[in-house]
Amino acid sequence: MAIKTAKTGDSVPPRGIKSKIRWFVVSLMFVAILLNYADREIWILAEPAFAKSFGWYSGTGPLPGTAIGNIALILFIWSLAYAIFNFPGGWIVDKLGLRKSMATMFAIWSIFTALTAATFNFISMAIVRAIMGAGEGPVWPINSKITKNWSSLLDESKAFTFAGTGQAVGPVIGLSIGALIIDAYGWPAVFIIFGVIGIIVAAIWYVFIRDTPDKDSRVNQAERQYIEEGKGVRDAPENKPLSTKDNWAISLKVIFGTQAGLGTLLVFISFGYILFTFLYWLPPLMFSTFAHSVSKSGFYSAAIDLALIVGYIASGPFNDGLSRHFEKVTARRMGAIVPMVLMIVAVGLSYFTGTAHQLLPTAILLAIGAGLMNVTVGSWAVNAVDLAPSGTSATVYGVYNGALNLMGAFNAIILGYLFIHTTPVVGFVSSIFFMALFLGGYLFLIRKKTWDHAIKVGQELRERVAAHEN
């Protein structure tokens, strides 16, 4: 029988049955990330349309070098703003909490997504997209803090990757629905529609989300106990923010002062190049090599990106399952190394089918590569959450994700150059070099001994701060 809470009068499950509020929080984060990545992909999709509107493209055939150069530079500016704001953005999330930080940033990036429709040249587009990118900066630090505060130790990878699946679903929705909107109403309409939806969801976030389970009256005792079981001080929900000095001192020591911290940094940086190759350059690859129309390139790219969803969905259960059968560090290494080796094979083979202009084999190989890429996320991304002592999760993740996105910014410049001066296929396959760097981070720097040392360093630093506070 349901019980009425004294505070709100709302019905909650009996004490022995866990409420499911943690999954509501994770689900709304999924929607936020979905819109975040859809907002990015509609811009990529609309490149030929606004390039024609701005006078950079005649509207027939592949995009000329001038258009690709301008687009790559705007991508770089957007990515740089996004990457840079990860660093203070994570700290802001630790200070303001989940509710206020996400609602504010969500509203900012959605407003400027809508304002993209009002741009009319390079400068106006660059300014609007830079502010939009800055607003998106704290998204992944927020997801890391949700994992820290709202997930059980048994469900870390599932919680993080379920929300993160929005990164895979968003491009599919943005590319497919965006193509229909652009064909029917023109490129400005797609930005207005997605921007307004984002503003509405930002308001929903502020109304329904709380920073920690103990601040949400809908969470019953059984769910709270499940979330907190097995967590010590180091992994406890982050109710009280640390001082700015302590927060940054602990975070930077763990990241740059330990081998496992540096290995995780190398994994994030290399993954950034791989990820943004797929997010930024798949539609231009399809447009220039196989289909010279916005709608066709959008649908082809969306079909390949469906594999991103499969990979993300599999990532959480796959990596949590490995952790149940193997020691954690061994499990995380297996969950990253094996899929990445297979991804190298798939993307390497796509070079031969792509240069032969064989669309179906290329699409299949890139889809396999995309899915394998996302299978690794439940390993390396949750590593950053685990390394962060209590009170620093968003800051630590903000530094890691900022580094990832700095590489994403330079990806725009590097691949823009390669697309112009070699071929789109060669540019795309260049990501194999960074796949090898990803493997190096795991093989040489993230091992049981180095991991335990990093955890010990973070725990000792956090205990010193706690002792000083008491």
PDB file of N, CA, C and O in Angstrom, residues 369-436:
ATOM      1  N   GLY A 369      32.190   0.620 -36.541  1.00  0.00           N
ATOM      2  CA  GLY A 369      33.160   1.407 -35.802  1.00  0.00           C
ATOM      3  C   GLY A 369      32.506   2.337 -34.803  1.00  0.00           C
ATOM      4  O   GLY A 369      32.970   2.472 -33.662  1.00  0.00           O
ATOM      5  N   ALA A 370      31.404   2.986 -35.205  1.00  0.00           N
ATOM      6  CA  ALA A 370      30.703   3.900 -34.306  1.00  0.00           C
ATOM      7  C   ALA A 370      30.145   3.173 -33.097  1.00  0.00           C
ATOM      8  O   ALA A 370      30.239   3.647 -31.955  1.00  0.00           O
ATOM      9  N   GLY A 371      29.560   2.004 -33.327  1.00  0.00           N
ATOM     10  CA  GLY A 371      29.016   1.231 -32.209  1.00  0.00           C
ATOM     11  C   GLY A 371      30.098   0.790 -31.242  1.00  0.00           C
ATOM     12  O   GLY A 371      29.952   0.909 -30.021  1.00  0.00           O
ATOM     13  N   LEU A 372      31.213   0.300 -31.770  1.00  0.00           N
ATOM     14  CA  LEU A 372      32.324  -0.134 -30.919  1.00  0.00           C
ATOM     15  C   LEU A 372      32.907   1.040 -30.139  1.00  0.00           C
ATOM     16  O   LEU A 372      33.296   0.899 -28.973  1.00  0.00           O
ATOM     17  N   MET A 373      32.978   2.191 -30.776  1.00  0.00           N
ATOM     18  CA  MET A 373      33.461   3.391 -30.085  1.00  0.00           C
ATOM     19  C   MET A 373      32.662   3.658 -28.821  1.00  0.00           C
ATOM     20  O   MET A 373      33.213   3.901 -27.745  1.00  0.00           O
ATOM     21  N   ASN A 374      31.357   3.598 -28.925  1.00  0.00           N
ATOM     22  CA  ASN A 374      30.513   3.919 -27.772  1.00  0.00           C
ATOM     23  C   ASN A 374      30.459   2.810 -26.732  1.00  0.00           C
ATOM     24  O   ASN A 374      30.136   3.068 -25.579  1.00  0.00           O
ATOM     25  N   VAL A 375      30.781   1.586 -27.119  1.00  0.00           N
ATOM     26  CA  VAL A 375      30.853   0.513 -26.120  1.00  0.00           C
ATOM     27  C   VAL A 375      31.926   0.827 -25.071  1.00  0.00           C
ATOM     28  O   VAL A 375      31.806   0.440 -23.910  1.00  0.00           O
ATOM     29  N   THR A 376      32.959   1.567 -25.464  1.00  0.00           N
ATOM     30  CA  THR A 376      34.047   1.880 -24.527  1.00  0.00           C
ATOM     31  C   THR A 376      33.661   2.916 -23.476  1.00  0.00           C
ATOM     32  O   THR A 376      34.335   3.043 -22.453  1.00  0.00           O
ATOM     33  N   VAL A 377      32.591   3.675 -23.703  1.00  0.00           N
ATOM     34  CA  VAL A 377      32.286   4.824 -22.843  1.00  0.00           C
ATOM     35  C   VAL A 377      32.045   4.413 -21.397  1.00  0.00           C
ATOM     36  O   VAL A 377      32.462   5.110 -20.455  1.00  0.00           O
ATOM     37  N   GLY A 378      31.385   3.284 -21.183  1.00  0.00           N
ATOM     38  CA  GLY A 378      31.112   2.831 -19.819  1.00  0.00           C
ATOM     39  C   GLY A 378      32.358   2.480 -19.054  1.00  0.00           C
ATOM     40  O   GLY A 378      32.303   2.251 -17.838  1.00  0.00           O
ATOM     41  N   SER A 379      33.501   2.435 -19.740  1.00  0.00           N
ATOM     42  CA  SER A 379      34.778   2.187 -19.076  1.00  0.00           C
ATOM     43  C   SER A 379      35.472   3.503 -18.733  1.00  0.00           C
ATOM     44  O   SER A 379      35.598   3.874 -17.570  1.00  0.00           O
ATOM     45  N   TRP A 380      35.919   4.236 -19.742  1.00  0.00           N
ATOM     46  CA  TRP A 380      36.771   5.401 -19.484  1.00  0.00           C
ATOM     47  C   TRP A 380      36.024   6.570 -18.858  1.00  0.00           C
ATOM     48  O   TRP A 380      36.581   7.291 -18.022  1.00  0.00           O
ATOM     49  N   ALA A 381      34.760   6.779 -19.218  1.00  0.00           N
ATOM     50  CA  ALA A 381      34.029   7.918 -18.662  1.00  0.00           C
ATOM     51  C   ALA A 381      33.778   7.741 -17.174  1.00  0.00           C
ATOM     52  O   ALA A 381      33.924   8.689 -16.382  1.00  0.00           O
ATOM     53  N   VAL A 382      33.414   6.526 -16.758  1.00  0.00           N
ATOM     54  CA  VAL A 382      33.150   6.271 -15.344  1.00  0.00           C
ATOM     55  C   VAL A 382      34.447   6.265 -14.540  1.00  0.00           C
ATOM     56  O   VAL A 382      34.438   6.545 -13.340  1.00  0.00           O
ATOM     57  N   ASN A 383      35.577   5.990 -15.184  1.00  0.00           N
ATOM     58  CA  ASN A 383      36.864   6.126 -14.505  1.00  0.00           C
ATOM     59  C   ASN A 383      37.029   7.525 -13.918  1.00  0.00           C
ATOM     60  O   ASN A 383      37.533   7.699 -12.809  1.00  0.00           O
ATOM     61  N   ALA A 384      36.624   8.536 -14.684  1.00  0.00           N
ATOM     62  CA  ALA A 384      36.763   9.912 -14.217  1.00  0.00           C
ATOM     63  C   ALA A 384      35.884  10.170 -13.001  1.00  0.00           C
ATOM     64  O   ALA A 384      36.263  10.925 -12.096  1.00  0.00           O
ATOM     65  N   VAL A 385      34.713   9.546 -12.957  1.00  0.00           N
ATOM     66  CA  VAL A 385      33.829   9.693 -11.799  1.00  0.00           C
ATOM     67  C   VAL A 385      34.448   9.008 -10.587  1.00  0.00           C
ATOM     68  O   VAL A 385      34.455   9.551  -9.477  1.00  0.00           O
ATOM     69  N   ASP A 386      34.987   7.823 -10.782  1.00  0.00           N
ATOM     70  CA  ASP A 386      35.571   7.065  -9.672  1.00  0.00           C
ATOM     71  C   ASP A 386      36.823   7.727  -9.114  1.00  0.00           C
ATOM     72  O   ASP A 386      37.086   7.675  -7.911  1.00  0.00           O
ATOM     73  N   LEU A 387      37.627   8.340  -9.963  1.00  0.00           N
ATOM     74  CA  LEU A 387      38.853   8.984  -9.498  1.00  0.00           C
ATOM     75  C   LEU A 387      38.577  10.211  -8.640  1.00  0.00           C
ATOM     76  O   LEU A 387      39.396  10.595  -7.800  1.00  0.00           O
ATOM     77  N   ALA A 388      37.430  10.855  -8.851  1.00  0.00           N
ATOM     78  CA  ALA A 388      37.134  12.125  -8.184  1.00  0.00           C
ATOM     79  C   ALA A 388      36.658  11.898  -6.753  1.00  0.00           C
ATOM     80  O   ALA A 388      35.642  11.255  -6.527  1.00  0.00           O
ATOM     81  N   PRO A 389      37.363  12.420  -5.760  1.00  0.00           N
ATOM     82  CA  PRO A 389      36.866  12.356  -4.384  1.00  0.00           C
ATOM     83  C   PRO A 389      35.590  13.177  -4.219  1.00  0.00           C
ATOM     84  O   PRO A 389      35.284  14.046  -5.050  1.00  0.00           O
ATOM     85  N   SER A 390      34.843  12.907  -3.162  1.00  0.00           N
ATOM     86  CA  SER A 390      33.575  13.597  -2.922  1.00  0.00           C
ATOM     87  C   SER A 390      33.777  15.108  -2.916  1.00  0.00           C
ATOM     88  O   SER A 390      34.718  15.633  -2.323  1.00  0.00           O
ATOM     89  N   GLY A 391      32.881  15.795  -3.592  1.00  0.00           N
ATOM     90  CA  GLY A 391      32.936  17.249  -3.662  1.00  0.00           C
ATOM     91  C   GLY A 391      33.651  17.785  -4.874  1.00  0.00           C
ATOM     92  O   GLY A 391      33.641  18.988  -5.128  1.00  0.00           O
ATOM     93  N   THR A 392      34.269  16.874  -5.666  1.00  0.00           N
ATOM     94  CA  THR A 392      35.063  17.331  -6.815  1.00  0.00           C
ATOM     95  C   THR A 392      34.631  16.714  -8.134  1.00  0.00           C
ATOM     96  O   THR A 392      35.294  16.926  -9.151  1.00  0.00           O
ATOM     97  N   SER A 393      33.555  15.943  -8.148  1.00  0.00           N
ATOM     98  CA  SER A 393      33.244  15.136  -9.331  1.00  0.00           C
ATOM     99  C   SER A 393      33.057  15.977 -10.587  1.00  0.00           C
ATOM    100  O   SER A 393      33.569  15.631 -11.662  1.00  0.00           O
ATOM    101  N   ALA A 394      32.322  17.072 -10.489  1.00  0.00           N
ATOM    102  CA  ALA A 394      32.087  17.897 -11.681  1.00  0.00           C
ATOM    103  C   ALA A 394      33.351  18.630 -12.094  1.00  0.00           C
ATOM    104  O   ALA A 394      33.618  18.805 -13.293  1.00  0.00           O
ATOM    105  N   THR A 395      34.137  19.083 -11.123  1.00  0.00           N
ATOM    106  CA  THR A 395      35.381  19.776 -11.451  1.00  0.00           C
ATOM    107  C   THR A 395      36.354  18.842 -12.155  1.00  0.00           C
ATOM    108  O   THR A 395      36.946  19.197 -13.184  1.00  0.00           O
ATOM    109  N   VAL A 396      36.556  17.643 -11.593  1.00  0.00           N
ATOM    110  CA  VAL A 396      37.449  16.663 -12.221  1.00  0.00           C
ATOM    111  C   VAL A 396      36.956  16.323 -13.618  1.00  0.00           C
ATOM    112  O   VAL A 396      37.731  16.338 -14.595  1.00  0.00           O
ATOM    113  N   TYR A 397      35.675  16.043 -13.734  1.00  0.00           N
ATOM    114  CA  TYR A 397      35.155  15.684 -15.054  1.00  0.00           C
ATOM    115  C   TYR A 397      35.229  16.873 -16.007  1.00  0.00           C
ATOM    116  O   TYR A 397      35.459  16.707 -17.202  1.00  0.00           O
ATOM    117  N   GLY A 398      35.039  18.085 -15.480  1.00  0.00           N
ATOM    118  CA  GLY A 398      35.140  19.266 -16.328  1.00  0.00           C
ATOM    119  C   GLY A 398      36.520  19.424 -16.935  1.00  0.00           C
ATOM    120  O   GLY A 398      36.656  19.785 -18.108  1.00  0.00           O
ATOM    121  N   VAL A 399      37.573  19.138 -16.151  1.00  0.00           N
ATOM    122  CA  VAL A 399      38.938  19.215 -16.682  1.00  0.00           C
ATOM    123  C   VAL A 399      39.136  18.156 -17.760  1.00  0.00           C
ATOM    124  O   VAL A 399      39.655  18.443 -18.850  1.00  0.00           O
ATOM    125  N   TYR A 400      38.737  16.925 -17.458  1.00  0.00           N
ATOM    126  CA  TYR A 400      38.885  15.853 -18.443  1.00  0.00           C
ATOM    127  C   TYR A 400      38.088  16.154 -19.710  1.00  0.00           C
ATOM    128  O   TYR A 400      38.582  16.013 -20.833  1.00  0.00           O
ATOM    129  N   ASN A 401      36.846  16.561 -19.543  1.00  0.00           N
ATOM    130  CA  ASN A 401      36.008  16.795 -20.714  1.00  0.00           C
ATOM    131  C   ASN A 401      36.440  18.045 -21.467  1.00  0.00           C
ATOM    132  O   ASN A 401      36.290  18.143 -22.684  1.00  0.00           O
ATOM    133  N   GLY A 402      36.982  19.022 -20.729  1.00  0.00           N
ATOM    134  CA  GLY A 402      37.532  20.195 -21.398  1.00  0.00           C
ATOM    135  C   GLY A 402      38.683  19.820 -22.305  1.00  0.00           C
ATOM    136  O   GLY A 402      38.796  20.305 -23.444  1.00  0.00           O
ATOM    137  N   ALA A 403      39.561  18.924 -21.818  1.00  0.00           N
ATOM    138  CA  ALA A 403      40.670  18.454 -22.650  1.00  0.00           C
ATOM    139  C   ALA A 403      40.157  17.691 -23.860  1.00  0.00           C
ATOM    140  O   ALA A 403      40.663  17.850 -24.984  1.00  0.00           O
ATOM    141  N   LEU A 404      39.140  16.853 -23.649  1.00  0.00           N
ATOM    142  CA  LEU A 404      38.521  16.113 -24.753  1.00  0.00           C
ATOM    143  C   LEU A 404      38.017  17.073 -25.828  1.00  0.00           C
ATOM    144  O   LEU A 404      38.229  16.875 -27.025  1.00  0.00           O
ATOM    145  N   ASN A 405      37.358  18.129 -25.389  1.00  0.00           N
ATOM    146  CA  ASN A 405      36.748  19.046 -26.343  1.00  0.00           C
ATOM    147  C   ASN A 405      37.732  20.041 -26.941  1.00  0.00           C
ATOM    148  O   ASN A 405      37.488  20.581 -28.022  1.00  0.00           O
ATOM    149  N   LEU A 406      38.866  20.290 -26.252  1.00  0.00           N
ATOM    150  CA  LEU A 406      39.929  21.047 -26.911  1.00  0.00           C
ATOM    151  C   LEU A 406      40.441  20.270 -28.114  1.00  0.00           C
ATOM    152  O   LEU A 406      40.702  20.841 -29.178  1.00  0.00           O
ATOM    153  N   MET A 407      40.595  18.957 -27.944  1.00  0.00           N
ATOM    154  CA  MET A 407      40.971  18.134 -29.086  1.00  0.00           C
ATOM    155  C   MET A 407      39.879  18.176 -30.151  1.00  0.00           C
ATOM    156  O   MET A 407      40.173  18.200 -31.351  1.00  0.00           O
ATOM    157  N   GLY A 408      38.620  18.205 -29.717  1.00  0.00           N
ATOM    158  CA  GLY A 408      37.531  18.332 -30.679  1.00  0.00           C
ATOM    159  C   GLY A 408      37.623  19.623 -31.470  1.00  0.00           C
ATOM    160  O   GLY A 408      37.331  19.660 -32.672  1.00  0.00           O
ATOM    161  N   ALA A 409      38.043  20.713 -30.811  1.00  0.00           N
ATOM    162  CA  ALA A 409      38.193  21.996 -31.497  1.00  0.00           C
ATOM    163  C   ALA A 409      39.272  21.898 -32.575  1.00  0.00           C
ATOM    164  O   ALA A 409      39.078  22.328 -33.721  1.00  0.00           O
ATOM    165  N   PHE A 410      40.409  21.326 -32.220  1.00  0.00           N
ATOM    166  CA  PHE A 410      41.486  21.209 -33.199  1.00  0.00           C
ATOM    167  C   PHE A 410      41.174  20.155 -34.255  1.00  0.00           C
ATOM    168  O   PHE A 410      41.711  20.210 -35.371  1.00  0.00           O
ATOM    169  N   ASN A 411      40.294  19.222 -33.930  1.00  0.00           N
ATOM    170  CA  ASN A 411      39.816  18.277 -34.929  1.00  0.00           C
ATOM    171  C   ASN A 411      39.176  19.021 -36.104  1.00  0.00           C
ATOM    172  O   ASN A 411      39.360  18.642 -37.265  1.00  0.00           O
ATOM    173  N   ALA A 412      38.427  20.086 -35.782  1.00  0.00           N
ATOM    174  CA  ALA A 412      37.770  20.850 -36.843  1.00  0.00           C
ATOM    175  C   ALA A 412      38.789  21.440 -37.812  1.00  0.00           C
ATOM    176  O   ALA A 412      38.593  21.430 -39.033  1.00  0.00           O
ATOM    177  N   ILE A 413      39.904  21.954 -37.273  1.00  0.00           N
ATOM    178  CA  ILE A 413      40.936  22.544 -38.119  1.00  0.00           C
ATOM    179  C   ILE A 413      41.696  21.460 -38.885  1.00  0.00           C
ATOM    180  O   ILE A 413      41.935  21.575 -40.093  1.00  0.00           O
ATOM    181  N   ILE A 414      42.077  20.394 -38.183  1.00  0.00           N
ATOM    182  CA  ILE A 414      42.868  19.325 -38.809  1.00  0.00           C
ATOM    183  C   ILE A 414      42.086  18.653 -39.935  1.00  0.00           C
ATOM    184  O   ILE A 414      42.583  18.506 -41.065  1.00  0.00           O
ATOM    185  N   LEU A 415      40.830  18.271 -39.634  1.00  0.00           N
ATOM    186  CA  LEU A 415      40.067  17.562 -40.671  1.00  0.00           C
ATOM    187  C   LEU A 415      39.603  18.495 -41.776  1.00  0.00           C
ATOM    188  O   LEU A 415      39.447  18.071 -42.923  1.00  0.00           O
ATOM    189  N   GLY A 416      39.368  19.762 -41.432  1.00  0.00           N
ATOM    190  CA  GLY A 416      39.061  20.727 -42.485  1.00  0.00           C
ATOM    191  C   GLY A 416      40.195  20.797 -43.498  1.00  0.00           C
ATOM    192  O   GLY A 416      39.977  20.783 -44.721  1.00  0.00           O
ATOM    193  N   TYR A 417      41.427  20.836 -42.991  1.00  0.00           N
ATOM    194  CA  TYR A 417      42.603  20.852 -43.871  1.00  0.00           C
ATOM    195  C   TYR A 417      42.692  19.557 -44.686  1.00  0.00           C
ATOM    196  O   TYR A 417      42.923  19.590 -45.905  1.00  0.00           O
ATOM    197  N   LEU A 418      42.517  18.407 -44.013  1.00  0.00           N
ATOM    198  CA  LEU A 418      42.626  17.127 -44.707  1.00  0.00           C
ATOM    199  C   LEU A 418      41.527  16.943 -45.747  1.00  0.00           C
ATOM    200  O   LEU A 418      41.771  16.394 -46.834  1.00  0.00           O
ATOM    201  N   PHE A 419      40.307  17.388 -45.439  1.00  0.00           N
ATOM    202  CA  PHE A 419      39.214  17.276 -46.403  1.00  0.00           C
ATOM    203  C   PHE A 419      39.516  18.090 -47.668  1.00  0.00           C
ATOM    204  O   PHE A 419      39.169  17.699 -48.773  1.00  0.00           O
ATOM    205  N   ILE A 420      40.162  19.264 -47.466  1.00  0.00           N
ATOM    206  CA  ILE A 420      40.448  20.140 -48.603  1.00  0.00           C
ATOM    207  C   ILE A 420      41.645  19.640 -49.406  1.00  0.00           C
ATOM    208  O   ILE A 420      41.612  19.603 -50.641  1.00  0.00           O
ATOM    209  N   HIS A 421      42.721  19.225 -48.718  1.00  0.00           N
ATOM    210  CA  HIS A 421      43.994  18.965 -49.379  1.00  0.00           C
ATOM    211  C   HIS A 421      44.252  17.491 -49.688  1.00  0.00           C
ATOM    212  O   HIS A 421      45.197  17.176 -50.418  1.00  0.00           O
ATOM    213  N   THR A 422      43.457  16.582 -49.120  1.00  0.00           N
ATOM    214  CA  THR A 422      43.565  15.170 -49.505  1.00  0.00           C
ATOM    215  C   THR A 422      42.208  14.743 -50.047  1.00  0.00           C
ATOM    216  O   THR A 422      41.802  15.190 -51.108  1.00  0.00           O
ATOM    217  N   THR A 423      41.529  13.855 -49.335  1.00  0.00           N
ATOM    218  CA  THR A 423      40.158  13.471 -49.678  1.00  0.00           C
ATOM    219  C   THR A 423      39.377  13.327 -48.378  1.00  0.00           C
ATOM    220  O   THR A 423      39.971  13.106 -47.311  1.00  0.00           O
ATOM    221  N   PRO A 424      38.040  13.413 -48.424  1.00  0.00           N
ATOM    222  CA  PRO A 424      37.250  13.188 -47.220  1.00  0.00           C
ATOM    223  C   PRO A 424      37.502  11.819 -46.582  1.00  0.00           C
ATOM    224  O   PRO A 424      37.518  11.704 -45.362  1.00  0.00           O
ATOM    225  N   VAL A 425      37.723  10.805 -47.405  1.00  0.00           N
ATOM    226  CA  VAL A 425      37.960   9.464 -46.860  1.00  0.00           C
ATOM    227  C   VAL A 425      39.260   9.424 -46.067  1.00  0.00           C
ATOM    228  O   VAL A 425      39.312   8.899 -44.951  1.00  0.00           O
ATOM    229  N   VAL A 426      40.322   9.997 -46.607  1.00  0.00           N
ATOM    230  CA  VAL A 426      41.607  10.039 -45.909  1.00  0.00           C
ATOM    231  C   VAL A 426      41.477  10.809 -44.605  1.00  0.00           C
ATOM    232  O   VAL A 426      41.981  10.399 -43.551  1.00  0.00           O
ATOM    233  N   GLY A 427      40.799  11.950 -44.662  1.00  0.00           N
ATOM    234  CA  GLY A 427      40.613  12.750 -43.451  1.00  0.00           C
ATOM    235  C   GLY A 427      39.889  11.968 -42.370  1.00  0.00           C
ATOM    236  O   GLY A 427      40.300  11.983 -41.201  1.00  0.00           O
ATOM    237  N   PHE A 428      38.843  11.280 -42.753  1.00  0.00           N
ATOM    238  CA  PHE A 428      38.051  10.545 -41.774  1.00  0.00           C
ATOM    239  C   PHE A 428      38.867   9.423 -41.130  1.00  0.00           C
ATOM    240  O   PHE A 428      38.845   9.228 -39.911  1.00  0.00           O
ATOM    241  N   VAL A 429      39.617   8.694 -41.929  1.00  0.00           N
ATOM    242  CA  VAL A 429      40.365   7.537 -41.435  1.00  0.00           C
ATOM    243  C   VAL A 429      41.572   7.961 -40.591  1.00  0.00           C
ATOM    244  O   VAL A 429      42.146   7.149 -39.864  1.00  0.00           O
ATOM    245  N   SER A 430      41.951   9.245 -40.633  1.00  0.00           N
ATOM    246  CA  SER A 430      43.062   9.722 -39.800  1.00  0.00           C
ATOM    247  C   SER A 430      42.802   9.491 -38.320  1.00  0.00           C
ATOM    248  O   SER A 430      43.734   9.500 -37.513  1.00  0.00           O
ATOM    249  N   SER A 431      41.560   9.263 -37.942  1.00  0.00           N
ATOM    250  CA  SER A 431      41.223   9.026 -36.532  1.00  0.00           C
ATOM    251  C   SER A 431      41.878   7.761 -35.980  1.00  0.00           C
ATOM    252  O   SER A 431      41.958   7.598 -34.758  1.00  0.00           O
ATOM    253  N   ILE A 432      42.371   6.878 -36.841  1.00  0.00           N
ATOM    254  CA  ILE A 432      43.011   5.647 -36.362  1.00  0.00           C
ATOM    255  C   ILE A 432      44.239   5.960 -35.504  1.00  0.00           C
ATOM    256  O   ILE A 432      44.522   5.251 -34.526  1.00  0.00           O
ATOM    257  N   PHE A 433      44.960   7.012 -35.833  1.00  0.00           N
ATOM    258  CA  PHE A 433      46.124   7.395 -35.026  1.00  0.00           C
ATOM    259  C   PHE A 433      45.724   7.656 -33.580  1.00  0.00           C
ATOM    260  O   PHE A 433      46.414   7.239 -32.637  1.00  0.00           O
ATOM    261  N   PHE A 434      44.586   8.294 -33.389  1.00  0.00           N
ATOM    262  CA  PHE A 434      44.144   8.616 -32.031  1.00  0.00           C
ATOM    263  C   PHE A 434      43.533   7.408 -31.334  1.00  0.00           C
ATOM    264  O   PHE A 434      43.539   7.338 -30.106  1.00  0.00           O
ATOM    265  N   MET A 435      43.037   6.461 -32.107  1.00  0.00           N
ATOM    266  CA  MET A 435      42.607   5.196 -31.502  1.00  0.00           C
ATOM    267  C   MET A 435      43.800   4.476 -30.881  1.00  0.00           C
ATOM    268  O   MET A 435      43.689   3.884 -29.806  1.00  0.00           O
ATOM    269  N   ALA A 436      44.951   4.562 -31.553  1.00  0.00           N
ATOM    270  CA  ALA A 436      46.167   3.956 -31.009  1.00  0.00           C
ATOM    271  C   ALA A 436      46.600   4.670 -29.723  1.00  0.00           C
ATOM    272  O   ALA A 436      47.035   4.024 -28.759  1.00  0.00           O
TER     273      ALA A 436
END
